[in-house]
């Protein structure tokens, strides 16, 4: 080639390169810091904000990046809507009758695998390298980090029972609340934002991506799904099918998955075995059955390295995408039918809580050789694992789950008195529960009331509350209902959620979390010398009271030993006694108001 032609060619190549520089510079970088560091590190929250925007820029027809809330420290809570169907809003998903699956990472921001696994899985899926065609048949909402403030409390050793990454976020929020204990009480602004997101999108499945705590063993992931032990009976059957298929897919991908959370019955003692029972509604996968939807808890094993855990979590995400593509329409129909069945729960027995019985069977569990020897430091038995020596543990599994507390649902609904209407109404609205305001007063209305025969207040606070347990029962009693009270009907799709909130003996009810504790505090009293005079008068003038008192003295030694209890016996029968003490403010009705 002549020198002149070669010079022109070089100039052309140089010019072309110069013109392409802006395009090359603008090419989005969709790799995470985790990928770039070979999974030694994870990125800060600014990476989530950047990747959310870059995914939407790279796949404008399939990804929408949006903010769904603000944290107490003012950080945006970001989510990605992902679908190749063209439906990138909740409204479009409903109109096209597409199932929605919500993937939630970083509820505990030290367990941050879900963030990096999600960006990896969805990039591969959008580029056609994984779960091909699945995004045509569903809409994904991906929240990379739920606990955004906790994510930025960032340092090494925030998770001392976990291998990698080098630094990570913190378990709780800036207000020191554990979001995975907050689904029902919904104290945290972050949880209120999440519930609003769920009310808008109504996801068929919430997949909550975690990392375990606990012992060392070979199994690398556990999958817990509800409804399976709790919730609507037909949904339980579908939940079992979902878990079985997901466990099988993970096994084919090389994992050693477990169908239960591997926490020992006796702390630190492998020989005690495991218990498989449903989580309470304060947890993500325990909450979803109350909405007649599925909760999937993915727990990668903390003692696997970060690269291994992210890959396993990535596999779980891809597997769920494929399963929803295959069965989503059918599962949505089952969930919708459960909504209809829930409207007919009035008058029927409904379990409020569950427990595993003592029945057990022996399983083969892939653990490691271990010793349990006395420690001169702690002064107790300590377990030490030898990860170089795999061992099959033959240990018991308790998985016979039965209702622990059941009540008959009211035939009409619940009545929240006007004094509590504002804050209870706000809480009901956060959960998408329907209610109406009672416009006119109803004197001496025929209702049921719950009077606690016994209360037990927790000695220590838990999640900024003093919890309380109740003994007692609902009984008919005429009560005045003032205008402005709320009527919460039982005939609605979220009837189980209504009961979980308003039945005082439900494990995560508003009452159990201490929101009505003032009703169970004695505010007025009778001096002991006055009660003594009242007692003598009653014993002299009322033979029935005298007989009851003497019988109680003979049959109840604790009562007989307690001067306060003996005098209270008479004070409670006096006209001065507060008839609202130990009266749960919420009432039940057999009819609508």
Coordinates of C-alpha atoms in Angstrom, one line a residue:
X1 CA 0.0 0.0 0.0
X2 CA 1.4 3.5 -0.9
X3 CA 2.5 5.6 2.0
X4 CA -0.1 8.2 1.3
X5 CA -2.9 5.6 1.4
X6 CA -1.5 4.1 4.6
X7 CA -1.5 7.6 6.2
X8 CA -5.1 8.1 5.2
X9 CA -6.1 4.7 6.6
X10 CA -4.4 5.6 9.9
X11 CA -6.1 8.9 10.0
X12 CA -9.5 7.3 9.4
X13 CA -8.9 4.7 12.2
X14 CA -7.8 7.5 14.5
X15 CA -10.8 9.6 13.6
X16 CA -13.2 6.7 14.1
X17 CA -11.7 5.9 17.4
X18 CA -12.0 9.5 18.5
X19 CA -15.7 9.7 17.4
X20 CA -16.4 6.4 19.3
X21 CA -14.8 7.6 22.5
X22 CA -18.1 9.2 23.8
X23 CA -20.0 6.0 23.0
X24 CA -17.4 3.8 24.8
X25 CA -17.3 6.1 27.7
X26 CA -21.1 6.0 28.0
X27 CA -21.3 2.2 27.9
X28 CA -22.9 1.2 31.1
X29 CA -20.9 -0.8 33.6
X30 CA -23.3 -3.4 35.0
X31 CA -20.7 -5.4 37.0
X32 CA -20.8 -5.1 40.7
X33 CA -17.7 -4.5 42.9
X34 CA -18.3 -8.0 44.2
X35 CA -17.7 -9.4 40.6
X36 CA -14.7 -7.1 40.0
X37 CA -13.1 -8.1 43.3
X38 CA -13.7 -11.8 42.7
X39 CA -16.3 -11.6 45.5
X40 CA -13.8 -10.4 48.1
X41 CA -15.8 -7.1 48.6
X42 CA -19.3 -5.7 48.2
X43 CA -20.2 -2.2 47.1
X44 CA -21.6 0.7 49.1
X45 CA -25.1 1.9 48.6
X46 CA -24.1 4.5 46.0
X47 CA -23.4 1.4 43.8
X48 CA -27.0 0.3 44.1
X49 CA -28.3 3.8 43.1
X50 CA -25.9 3.8 40.1
X51 CA -26.7 0.2 39.0
X52 CA -30.4 0.8 39.3
X53 CA -30.1 3.7 36.8
X54 CA -27.6 1.8 34.5
X55 CA -29.9 -1.2 34.3
X56 CA -32.8 1.0 33.2
X57 CA -30.5 2.8 30.7
X58 CA -29.2 -0.5 29.3
X59 CA -32.6 -2.2 29.1
X60 CA -35.1 0.7 28.7
X61 CA -37.9 -1.6 27.5
X62 CA -37.4 -4.1 30.3
X63 CA -36.3 -2.3 33.4
X64 CA -37.6 0.7 35.3
X65 CA -35.7 2.1 38.2
X66 CA -37.7 3.9 40.9
X67 CA -37.7 5.1 44.5
X68 CA -40.3 3.7 46.8
X69 CA -39.4 5.3 50.1
X70 CA -36.9 7.3 52.2
X71 CA -35.0 5.9 55.2
X72 CA -34.8 7.7 58.6
X73 CA -31.4 9.0 57.5
X74 CA -32.8 10.3 54.2
X75 CA -31.5 7.7 51.8
X76 CA -33.6 6.7 48.8
X77 CA -35.0 3.2 48.9
X78 CA -34.5 1.9 45.4
X79 CA -36.3 -0.8 43.4
X80 CA -36.1 -2.2 39.9
X81 CA -39.2 -3.3 38.0
X82 CA -38.1 -5.9 35.5
X83 CA -40.1 -7.6 32.7
X84 CA -39.8 -8.1 29.0
X85 CA -43.6 -8.2 28.7
X86 CA -43.8 -4.4 28.6
X87 CA -45.4 -4.3 32.0
X88 CA -43.2 -2.2 34.2
X89 CA -45.9 -0.8 36.6
X90 CA -48.3 -2.5 39.0
X91 CA -51.2 -1.3 37.0
X92 CA -49.8 -2.8 33.8
X93 CA -49.1 -6.1 35.6
X94 CA -52.7 -6.3 36.8
X95 CA -54.1 -5.4 33.4
X96 CA -52.0 -8.1 31.7
X97 CA -52.7 -10.6 34.5
X98 CA -49.0 -11.2 35.1
X99 CA -47.8 -12.7 38.4
X100 CA -45.4 -10.4 40.3
X101 CA -42.5 -11.7 42.3
X102 CA -40.7 -9.5 44.8
X103 CA -37.1 -10.2 45.6
X104 CA -35.8 -8.5 48.7
X105 CA -32.1 -8.2 49.6
X106 CA -30.4 -6.7 52.6
X107 CA -33.2 -6.7 55.1
X108 CA -30.2 -7.6 57.3
X109 CA -27.5 -5.6 55.6
X110 CA -24.6 -7.7 56.9
X111 CA -26.2 -10.6 55.0
X112 CA -25.8 -8.8 51.7
X113 CA -25.6 -11.8 49.3
X114 CA -29.0 -11.0 47.8
X115 CA -27.9 -7.6 46.5
X116 CA -25.0 -8.9 44.5
X117 CA -26.7 -12.1 43.5
X118 CA -29.7 -10.2 42.3
X119 CA -27.8 -7.9 40.1
X120 CA -25.9 -10.8 38.7
X121 CA -29.0 -13.0 38.1
X122 CA -31.0 -10.2 36.5
X123 CA -28.2 -9.1 34.2
X124 CA -27.8 -12.7 33.0
X125 CA -31.6 -13.0 32.5
X126 CA -31.9 -9.8 30.7
X127 CA -29.0 -10.6 28.4
X128 CA -30.6 -14.0 27.6
X129 CA -28.0 -16.2 29.4
X130 CA -30.3 -17.5 32.2
X131 CA -34.0 -18.3 32.7
X132 CA -34.6 -17.6 29.0
X133 CA -38.0 -16.3 28.2
X134 CA -39.1 -16.2 31.9
X135 CA -39.4 -12.4 32.0
X136 CA -42.1 -12.5 29.3
X137 CA -44.4 -14.3 31.8
X138 CA -44.0 -12.3 35.0
X139 CA -43.0 -9.0 36.5
X140 CA -40.1 -8.8 38.9
X141 CA -39.7 -6.2 41.6
X142 CA -36.1 -6.3 42.9
X143 CA -35.2 -4.4 46.1
X144 CA -31.4 -4.8 46.3
X145 CA -31.2 -3.4 49.8
X146 CA -34.1 -3.0 52.1
X147 CA -32.2 -1.8 55.2
X148 CA -30.4 1.0 53.5
X149 CA -29.2 2.9 56.6
X150 CA -27.9 -0.3 58.1
X151 CA -26.1 -1.0 54.8
X152 CA -24.0 2.1 55.3
X153 CA -23.0 1.2 58.9
X154 CA -20.2 -0.5 57.0
X155 CA -17.1 -2.2 58.3
X156 CA -15.3 -5.5 58.8
X157 CA -16.6 -8.0 61.3
X158 CA -20.2 -6.8 61.4
X159 CA -21.0 -10.5 60.9
X160 CA -18.5 -12.5 63.1
X161 CA -20.3 -15.8 62.3
X162 CA -19.9 -15.4 58.5
X163 CA -17.2 -15.8 55.9
X164 CA -17.0 -12.7 53.7
X165 CA -17.2 -10.2 52.2
X166 CA -14.3 -8.2 53.8
X167 CA -16.7 -5.5 55.0
X168 CA -20.5 -5.4 55.1
X169 CA -23.4 -3.5 56.6
X170 CA -25.2 -3.9 59.9
X171 CA -28.2 -6.1 60.9
X172 CA -30.5 -3.4 62.1
X173 CA -31.7 0.0 61.0
X174 CA -30.5 3.5 62.1
X175 CA -33.2 3.3 64.7
X176 CA -31.8 -0.1 65.8
X177 CA -35.0 -1.9 64.7
X178 CA -34.8 -5.4 63.1
X179 CA -36.9 -5.2 60.0
X180 CA -37.4 -8.9 60.0
X181 CA -39.4 -8.6 63.2
X182 CA -41.5 -5.7 62.0
X183 CA -43.8 -7.0 59.4
X184 CA -47.0 -6.8 61.5
X185 CA -46.3 -4.0 64.0
X186 CA -44.6 -2.0 61.1
X187 CA -42.8 0.5 63.4
X188 CA -40.0 1.3 61.0
X189 CA -40.4 3.9 58.2
X190 CA -38.6 1.4 56.0
X191 CA -41.3 -1.3 56.7
X192 CA -44.1 1.1 56.1
X193 CA -42.6 1.9 52.7
X194 CA -42.2 -1.8 52.0
X195 CA -45.8 -2.5 52.9
X196 CA -46.9 0.3 50.7
X197 CA -44.9 -1.2 47.8
X198 CA -46.5 -4.6 48.5
X199 CA -50.0 -3.1 48.6
X200 CA -49.3 -1.5 45.2
X201 CA -47.8 -4.5 43.5
X202 CA -49.6 -7.4 45.4
X203 CA -46.7 -9.9 44.8
X204 CA -47.6 -13.5 44.4
X205 CA -44.2 -14.4 46.0
X206 CA -41.9 -12.5 48.3
X207 CA -38.5 -14.0 48.2
X208 CA -36.4 -12.8 51.1
X209 CA -32.7 -13.4 50.6
X210 CA -30.7 -14.0 53.8
X211 CA -27.6 -15.7 55.3
X212 CA -27.9 -18.2 58.2
X213 CA -26.4 -18.0 61.6
X214 CA -25.5 -21.1 63.6
X215 CA -23.5 -24.3 63.3
X216 CA -20.9 -25.5 60.8
X217 CA -22.0 -28.3 58.4
X218 CA -21.9 -29.2 54.7
X219 CA -25.3 -28.1 53.6
X220 CA -25.1 -24.8 51.8
X221 CA -28.6 -23.3 51.7
X222 CA -32.0 -23.7 53.3
X223 CA -35.4 -23.0 51.7
X224 CA -38.4 -22.2 53.9
X225 CA -41.8 -21.6 52.3
X226 CA -45.2 -20.6 53.7
X227 CA -48.0 -21.3 53.3
X228 CA -46.9 -24.9 53.9
X229 CA -47.6 -25.4 57.6
X230 CA -49.8 -22.3 58.1
X231 CA -52.4 -20.4 56.1
X232 CA -55.0 -21.5 53.6
X233 CA -55.1 -25.3 53.2
X234 CA -55.0 -25.3 49.4
X235 CA -52.2 -22.8 49.4
X236 CA -50.2 -25.1 51.7
X237 CA -50.4 -27.8 49.1
X238 CA -49.0 -25.4 46.4
X239 CA -46.4 -24.2 48.9
X240 CA -45.1 -27.8 49.3
X241 CA -45.0 -28.2 45.5
X242 CA -43.0 -25.0 45.2
X243 CA -40.5 -26.0 47.9
X244 CA -40.1 -29.5 46.4
X245 CA -39.4 -28.2 42.9
X246 CA -37.0 -25.5 44.2
X247 CA -35.1 -28.0 46.4
X248 CA -34.7 -30.3 43.4
X249 CA -33.5 -27.6 41.1
X250 CA -30.9 -26.4 43.6
X251 CA -29.7 -29.9 44.1
X252 CA -29.2 -30.4 40.4
X253 CA -27.1 -27.2 40.4
X254 CA -24.7 -28.8 42.9
X255 CA -26.1 -27.5 46.2
X256 CA -27.0 -29.5 49.3
X257 CA -30.3 -27.7 50.1
X258 CA -32.4 -28.1 53.2
X259 CA -36.2 -27.8 53.5
X260 CA -36.0 -26.3 57.0
X261 CA -33.9 -23.7 58.8
X262 CA -31.0 -25.5 60.5
X263 CA -31.2 -24.1 64.1
X264 CA -30.7 -26.7 66.8
X265 CA -33.5 -27.4 69.3
X266 CA -31.0 -27.0 72.1
X267 CA -28.5 -24.2 71.4
X268 CA -25.1 -25.4 70.3
X269 CA -26.0 -29.1 70.6
X270 CA -26.1 -30.9 67.3
X271 CA -27.5 -34.1 69.0
X272 CA -30.7 -32.2 69.9
X273 CA -31.6 -32.0 66.2
X274 CA -33.9 -29.6 64.4
X275 CA -37.5 -28.3 64.5
X276 CA -39.4 -27.3 61.4
X277 CA -42.3 -25.1 62.2
X278 CA -43.7 -21.9 60.6
X279 CA -42.3 -18.5 61.4
X280 CA -44.5 -16.0 63.3
X281 CA -46.0 -13.2 61.2
X282 CA -43.3 -10.7 62.4
X283 CA -41.0 -12.5 59.9
X284 CA -41.3 -12.0 56.1
X285 CA -42.3 -15.6 55.2
X286 CA -44.6 -15.9 58.2
X287 CA -46.4 -12.7 57.2
X288 CA -47.2 -13.6 53.6
X289 CA -49.7 -16.4 54.4
X290 CA -51.9 -13.8 56.1
X291 CA -52.1 -12.1 52.7
X292 CA -52.8 -15.5 50.9
X293 CA -49.5 -15.2 49.1
X294 CA -46.2 -17.1 49.3
X295 CA -43.1 -16.2 51.4
X296 CA -39.9 -17.8 50.3
X297 CA -36.9 -17.5 52.8
X298 CA -33.6 -18.3 51.1
X299 CA -30.8 -18.7 53.6
X300 CA -27.3 -19.3 52.2
X301 CA -25.0 -21.0 54.8
X302 CA -22.9 -18.4 56.5
X303 CA -19.7 -20.5 56.7
X304 CA -19.5 -20.9 52.9
X305 CA -17.3 -18.2 51.3
X306 CA -18.9 -15.2 49.7
X307 CA -18.4 -16.3 46.1
X308 CA -20.1 -19.6 46.9
X309 CA -23.0 -18.0 48.7
X310 CA -23.6 -15.4 46.0
X311 CA -23.7 -18.1 43.4
X312 CA -26.1 -20.2 45.4
X313 CA -28.4 -17.2 45.9
X314 CA -28.1 -16.4 42.3
X315 CA -29.3 -19.9 41.5
X316 CA -32.2 -19.6 43.8
X317 CA -33.3 -16.4 42.1
X318 CA -33.0 -18.0 38.6
X319 CA -34.9 -21.1 39.8
X320 CA -37.8 -19.0 41.1
X321 CA -37.9 -17.1 37.8
X322 CA -38.2 -20.3 35.9
X323 CA -40.8 -21.8 38.3
X324 CA -43.0 -18.7 38.1
X325 CA -42.7 -18.7 34.3
X326 CA -43.8 -22.3 34.4
X327 CA -46.5 -22.2 37.1
X328 CA -47.2 -18.6 37.9
X329 CA -50.6 -18.3 36.2
X330 CA -51.8 -21.5 38.0
X331 CA -50.4 -20.4 41.4
X332 CA -51.9 -16.9 41.0
X333 CA -55.3 -18.6 40.4
X334 CA -54.9 -20.6 43.6
X335 CA -54.0 -17.5 45.5
X336 CA -57.0 -15.6 44.1
X337 CA -59.2 -18.4 45.1
X338 CA -57.7 -18.3 48.6
X339 CA -58.7 -14.6 48.8
X340 CA -62.3 -15.6 48.1
X341 CA -62.2 -18.4 50.7
X342 CA -60.8 -15.9 53.3
X343 CA -64.0 -13.8 53.0
X344 CA -66.0 -16.8 54.4
X345 CA -63.9 -17.4 57.6
X346 CA -66.4 -15.7 59.9
X347 CA -67.7 -18.2 62.5
X348 CA -65.0 -20.8 61.8
X349 CA -62.1 -21.9 63.8
X350 CA -58.9 -20.2 62.7
X351 CA -55.4 -21.0 64.1
X352 CA -53.5 -18.0 65.4
X353 CA -50.2 -19.8 66.1
X354 CA -48.5 -23.1 65.4
X355 CA -45.9 -25.4 67.1
X356 CA -44.0 -28.5 66.3
X357 CA -45.1 -31.4 68.5
X358 CA -42.6 -33.8 70.3
X359 CA -43.0 -36.3 67.4
X360 CA -39.7 -36.7 65.6
X361 CA -37.9 -38.9 63.1
X362 CA -34.2 -39.5 62.5
X363 CA -32.6 -37.8 59.4
X364 CA -29.2 -38.1 57.8
X365 CA -27.6 -34.7 58.1
X366 CA -24.3 -33.8 56.4
X367 CA -22.3 -32.3 59.2
X368 CA -18.7 -32.4 60.3
X369 CA -16.9 -34.3 63.1
X370 CA -17.2 -32.4 66.3
X371 CA -16.5 -32.5 70.0
X372 CA -18.4 -31.1 73.0
X373 CA -16.0 -30.5 75.8
X374 CA -15.9 -28.3 78.9
X375 CA -14.4 -24.8 78.3
X376 CA -12.2 -23.3 81.0
X377 CA -13.2 -19.9 79.5
X378 CA -17.0 -20.0 79.5
X379 CA -17.3 -22.8 82.1
X380 CA -19.8 -24.7 79.9
X381 CA -19.8 -27.3 77.2
X382 CA -18.5 -25.9 73.9
X383 CA -18.9 -27.4 70.4
X384 CA -15.8 -27.5 68.2
X385 CA -16.2 -28.5 64.5
X386 CA -13.6 -30.1 62.3
X387 CA -14.4 -29.0 58.8
X388 CA -11.8 -31.4 57.3
X389 CA -13.8 -34.4 58.4
X390 CA -17.3 -34.6 56.9
X391 CA -19.7 -36.8 58.9
X392 CA -23.3 -37.9 58.6
X393 CA -25.2 -36.9 61.7
X394 CA -28.2 -39.1 62.6
X395 CA -30.3 -36.6 64.5
X396 CA -34.0 -36.0 65.1
X397 CA -36.2 -33.7 63.1
X398 CA -39.5 -32.5 64.7
X399 CA -41.7 -31.5 61.8
X400 CA -45.2 -32.5 63.0
X401 CA -46.8 -29.1 63.1
X402 CA -50.1 -28.4 64.8
X403 CA -52.1 -25.4 65.8
X404 CA -51.1 -24.0 69.2
X405 CA -53.9 -21.4 69.7
X406 CA -57.1 -21.3 67.7
X407 CA -60.2 -19.1 68.0
X408 CA -63.5 -18.8 66.2
X409 CA -63.5 -15.8 63.9
X410 CA -66.3 -13.3 64.6
X411 CA -69.2 -13.6 62.2
X412 CA -69.3 -9.8 61.6
X413 CA -66.0 -8.3 62.5
X414 CA -64.1 -6.2 65.0
X415 CA -64.9 -2.8 66.5
X416 CA -62.1 -0.4 67.4
X417 CA -63.3 2.2 69.8
X418 CA -63.1 5.9 68.8
X419 CA -60.3 6.5 71.4
X420 CA -58.0 4.2 69.4
X421 CA -59.5 4.7 66.0
X422 CA -56.8 7.1 64.6
X423 CA -53.7 5.1 65.3
X424 CA -55.3 1.6 64.7
X425 CA -56.8 2.9 61.5
X426 CA -53.4 4.0 60.3
X427 CA -52.0 0.6 61.1
X428 CA -54.8 -1.2 59.3
X429 CA -54.2 1.1 56.2
X430 CA -50.5 0.2 56.2
X431 CA -51.5 -3.4 55.7
X432 CA -54.2 -2.7 53.1
X433 CA -56.9 -3.9 55.5
X434 CA -60.4 -2.6 54.8
X435 CA -62.5 -0.8 57.5
X436 CA -65.2 1.7 57.8
X437 CA -66.0 4.5 60.3
X438 CA -69.1 4.1 62.4
X439 CA -71.1 7.3 61.9
X440 CA -73.6 7.0 64.7
X441 CA -73.4 6.0 68.3
X442 CA -74.8 2.5 69.3
X443 CA -75.6 2.4 73.1
X444 CA -75.6 -1.0 74.7
X445 CA -74.6 -2.8 71.5
X446 CA -74.6 -6.6 71.6
X447 CA -70.9 -7.3 71.2
X448 CA -68.2 -9.7 72.5
X449 CA -65.5 -8.5 74.9
X450 CA -62.2 -10.0 76.0
X451 CA -61.3 -9.6 79.6
X452 CA -57.8 -10.9 80.5
X453 CA -57.9 -13.3 83.5
X454 CA -54.2 -13.2 83.5
X455 CA -51.5 -11.1 82.0
X456 CA -47.7 -11.7 81.7
X457 CA -45.5 -8.7 80.8
X458 CA -42.1 -9.5 79.5
X459 CA -39.3 -8.4 81.9
X460 CA -37.1 -7.1 79.1
X461 CA -38.0 -4.8 76.1
X462 CA -38.0 -6.4 72.7
X463 CA -37.8 -4.3 69.5
X464 CA -38.7 -1.2 71.5
X465 CA -41.8 -2.7 73.0
X466 CA -42.8 -4.5 76.2
X467 CA -44.6 -7.5 75.0
X468 CA -47.4 -9.1 77.0
X469 CA -49.3 -12.5 76.9
X470 CA -52.9 -13.0 77.8
X471 CA -55.2 -15.6 79.2
X472 CA -58.9 -15.0 78.8
X473 CA -61.8 -15.5 76.4
X474 CA -64.4 -13.7 74.4
X475 CA -67.8 -13.4 76.1
X476 CA -71.1 -11.6 75.2
X477 CA -71.4 -8.2 76.9
X478 CA -73.4 -5.1 76.0
X479 CA -71.1 -2.1 75.5
X480 CA -71.6 1.5 74.3
X481 CA -70.1 2.2 70.9
X482 CA -69.4 5.9 70.2
X483 CA -69.5 7.5 66.8
X484 CA -66.1 7.5 65.2
X485 CA -65.3 3.9 66.1
X486 CA -64.0 1.7 63.3
X487 CA -65.7 -1.5 62.0
X488 CA -63.3 -4.0 60.5
X489 CA -65.2 -6.6 58.6
X490 CA -64.1 -10.2 58.7
X491 CA -65.4 -10.8 55.2
X492 CA -62.4 -9.6 53.3
X493 CA -59.5 -11.3 51.5
X494 CA -57.1 -10.3 54.3
X495 CA -59.3 -11.8 57.1
X496 CA -56.3 -13.8 58.5
X497 CA -54.3 -10.6 58.7
X498 CA -57.2 -8.8 60.5
X499 CA -57.2 -11.6 63.1
X500 CA -53.4 -11.5 63.4
X501 CA -53.6 -7.8 64.2
X502 CA -56.7 -7.7 66.4
X503 CA -57.0 -11.1 68.2
X504 CA -55.2 -10.4 71.5
X505 CA -53.7 -13.9 71.8
X506 CA -52.2 -13.9 68.3
X507 CA -48.4 -13.9 68.7
X508 CA -47.9 -10.6 66.8
X509 CA -51.1 -8.8 67.5
X510 CA -51.1 -5.1 68.4
X511 CA -52.0 -6.2 71.9
X512 CA -49.2 -8.7 72.2
X513 CA -46.7 -6.0 71.1
X514 CA -47.9 -3.9 74.0
X515 CA -49.9 -1.3 72.1
X516 CA -52.8 -1.6 74.5
X517 CA -50.8 -2.1 77.7
X518 CA -52.5 0.9 79.5
X519 CA -55.7 -1.1 79.5
X520 CA -54.0 -3.8 81.7
X521 CA -52.6 -1.4 84.2
X522 CA -54.6 -0.7 87.4
X523 CA -55.1 3.0 87.7
X524 CA -57.3 3.3 90.8
X525 CA -57.1 1.2 94.0
X526 CA -58.6 0.7 97.4
X527 CA -56.4 1.2 100.5
X528 CA -55.8 -2.1 102.3
X529 CA -57.5 -0.9 105.5
X530 CA -60.5 0.2 103.5
X531 CA -60.6 -3.2 101.8
X532 CA -60.4 -4.8 105.2
X533 CA -63.6 -3.0 106.2
X534 CA -65.3 -3.9 102.9
X535 CA -64.4 -7.5 103.3
X536 CA -65.8 -7.8 106.8
X537 CA -69.1 -6.2 105.7
X538 CA -69.4 -8.6 102.7
X539 CA -68.6 -11.6 104.8
X540 CA -71.2 -10.6 107.3
X541 CA -74.0 -9.7 104.8
X542 CA -73.4 -12.0 101.8
X543 CA -73.2 -15.8 102.5
X544 CA -72.4 -16.6 98.9
X545 CA -69.4 -14.3 98.9
X546 CA -68.3 -15.8 102.2
X547 CA -68.6 -19.4 100.8
X548 CA -66.7 -18.5 97.7
X549 CA -63.9 -16.8 99.8
X550 CA -63.6 -19.8 102.1
X551 CA -63.5 -22.2 99.2
X552 CA -60.7 -20.2 97.5
X553 CA -58.8 -20.2 100.8
X554 CA -59.0 -24.0 101.0
X555 CA -58.3 -24.8 97.3
X556 CA -55.7 -22.2 96.3
X557 CA -52.6 -22.1 98.6
X558 CA -51.0 -19.3 96.7
X559 CA -54.2 -17.2 97.1
X560 CA -54.2 -18.1 100.8
X561 CA -50.6 -16.9 101.3
X562 CA -51.1 -13.6 99.6
X563 CA -52.7 -10.8 101.6
X564 CA -53.1 -8.6 98.6
X565 CA -54.9 -11.3 96.6
X566 CA -57.2 -11.9 99.6
X567 CA -58.2 -8.3 99.9
X568 CA -58.4 -7.9 96.1
X569 CA -61.0 -10.6 96.1
X570 CA -63.4 -8.2 97.9
X571 CA -62.3 -5.0 96.2
X572 CA -63.1 -6.5 92.8
X573 CA -66.7 -7.2 94.0
X574 CA -67.2 -3.6 95.3
X575 CA -69.0 -0.9 93.3
X576 CA -65.8 1.1 93.2
X577 CA -64.0 -1.5 91.1
X578 CA -62.8 -0.3 87.6
X579 CA -64.9 -2.4 85.2
X580 CA -62.5 -1.5 82.4
X581 CA -59.4 -2.8 84.1
X582 CA -58.1 -5.8 82.0
X583 CA -60.7 -5.1 79.4
X584 CA -59.2 -5.3 75.9
X585 CA -60.5 -2.2 74.1
X586 CA -61.3 -3.9 70.8
X587 CA -64.6 -5.7 70.6
X588 CA -66.1 -8.3 68.3
X589 CA -69.5 -8.4 66.6
X590 CA -71.6 -11.0 65.0
X591 CA -73.1 -8.4 62.6
X592 CA -71.8 -5.6 60.5
X593 CA -72.0 -2.0 61.7

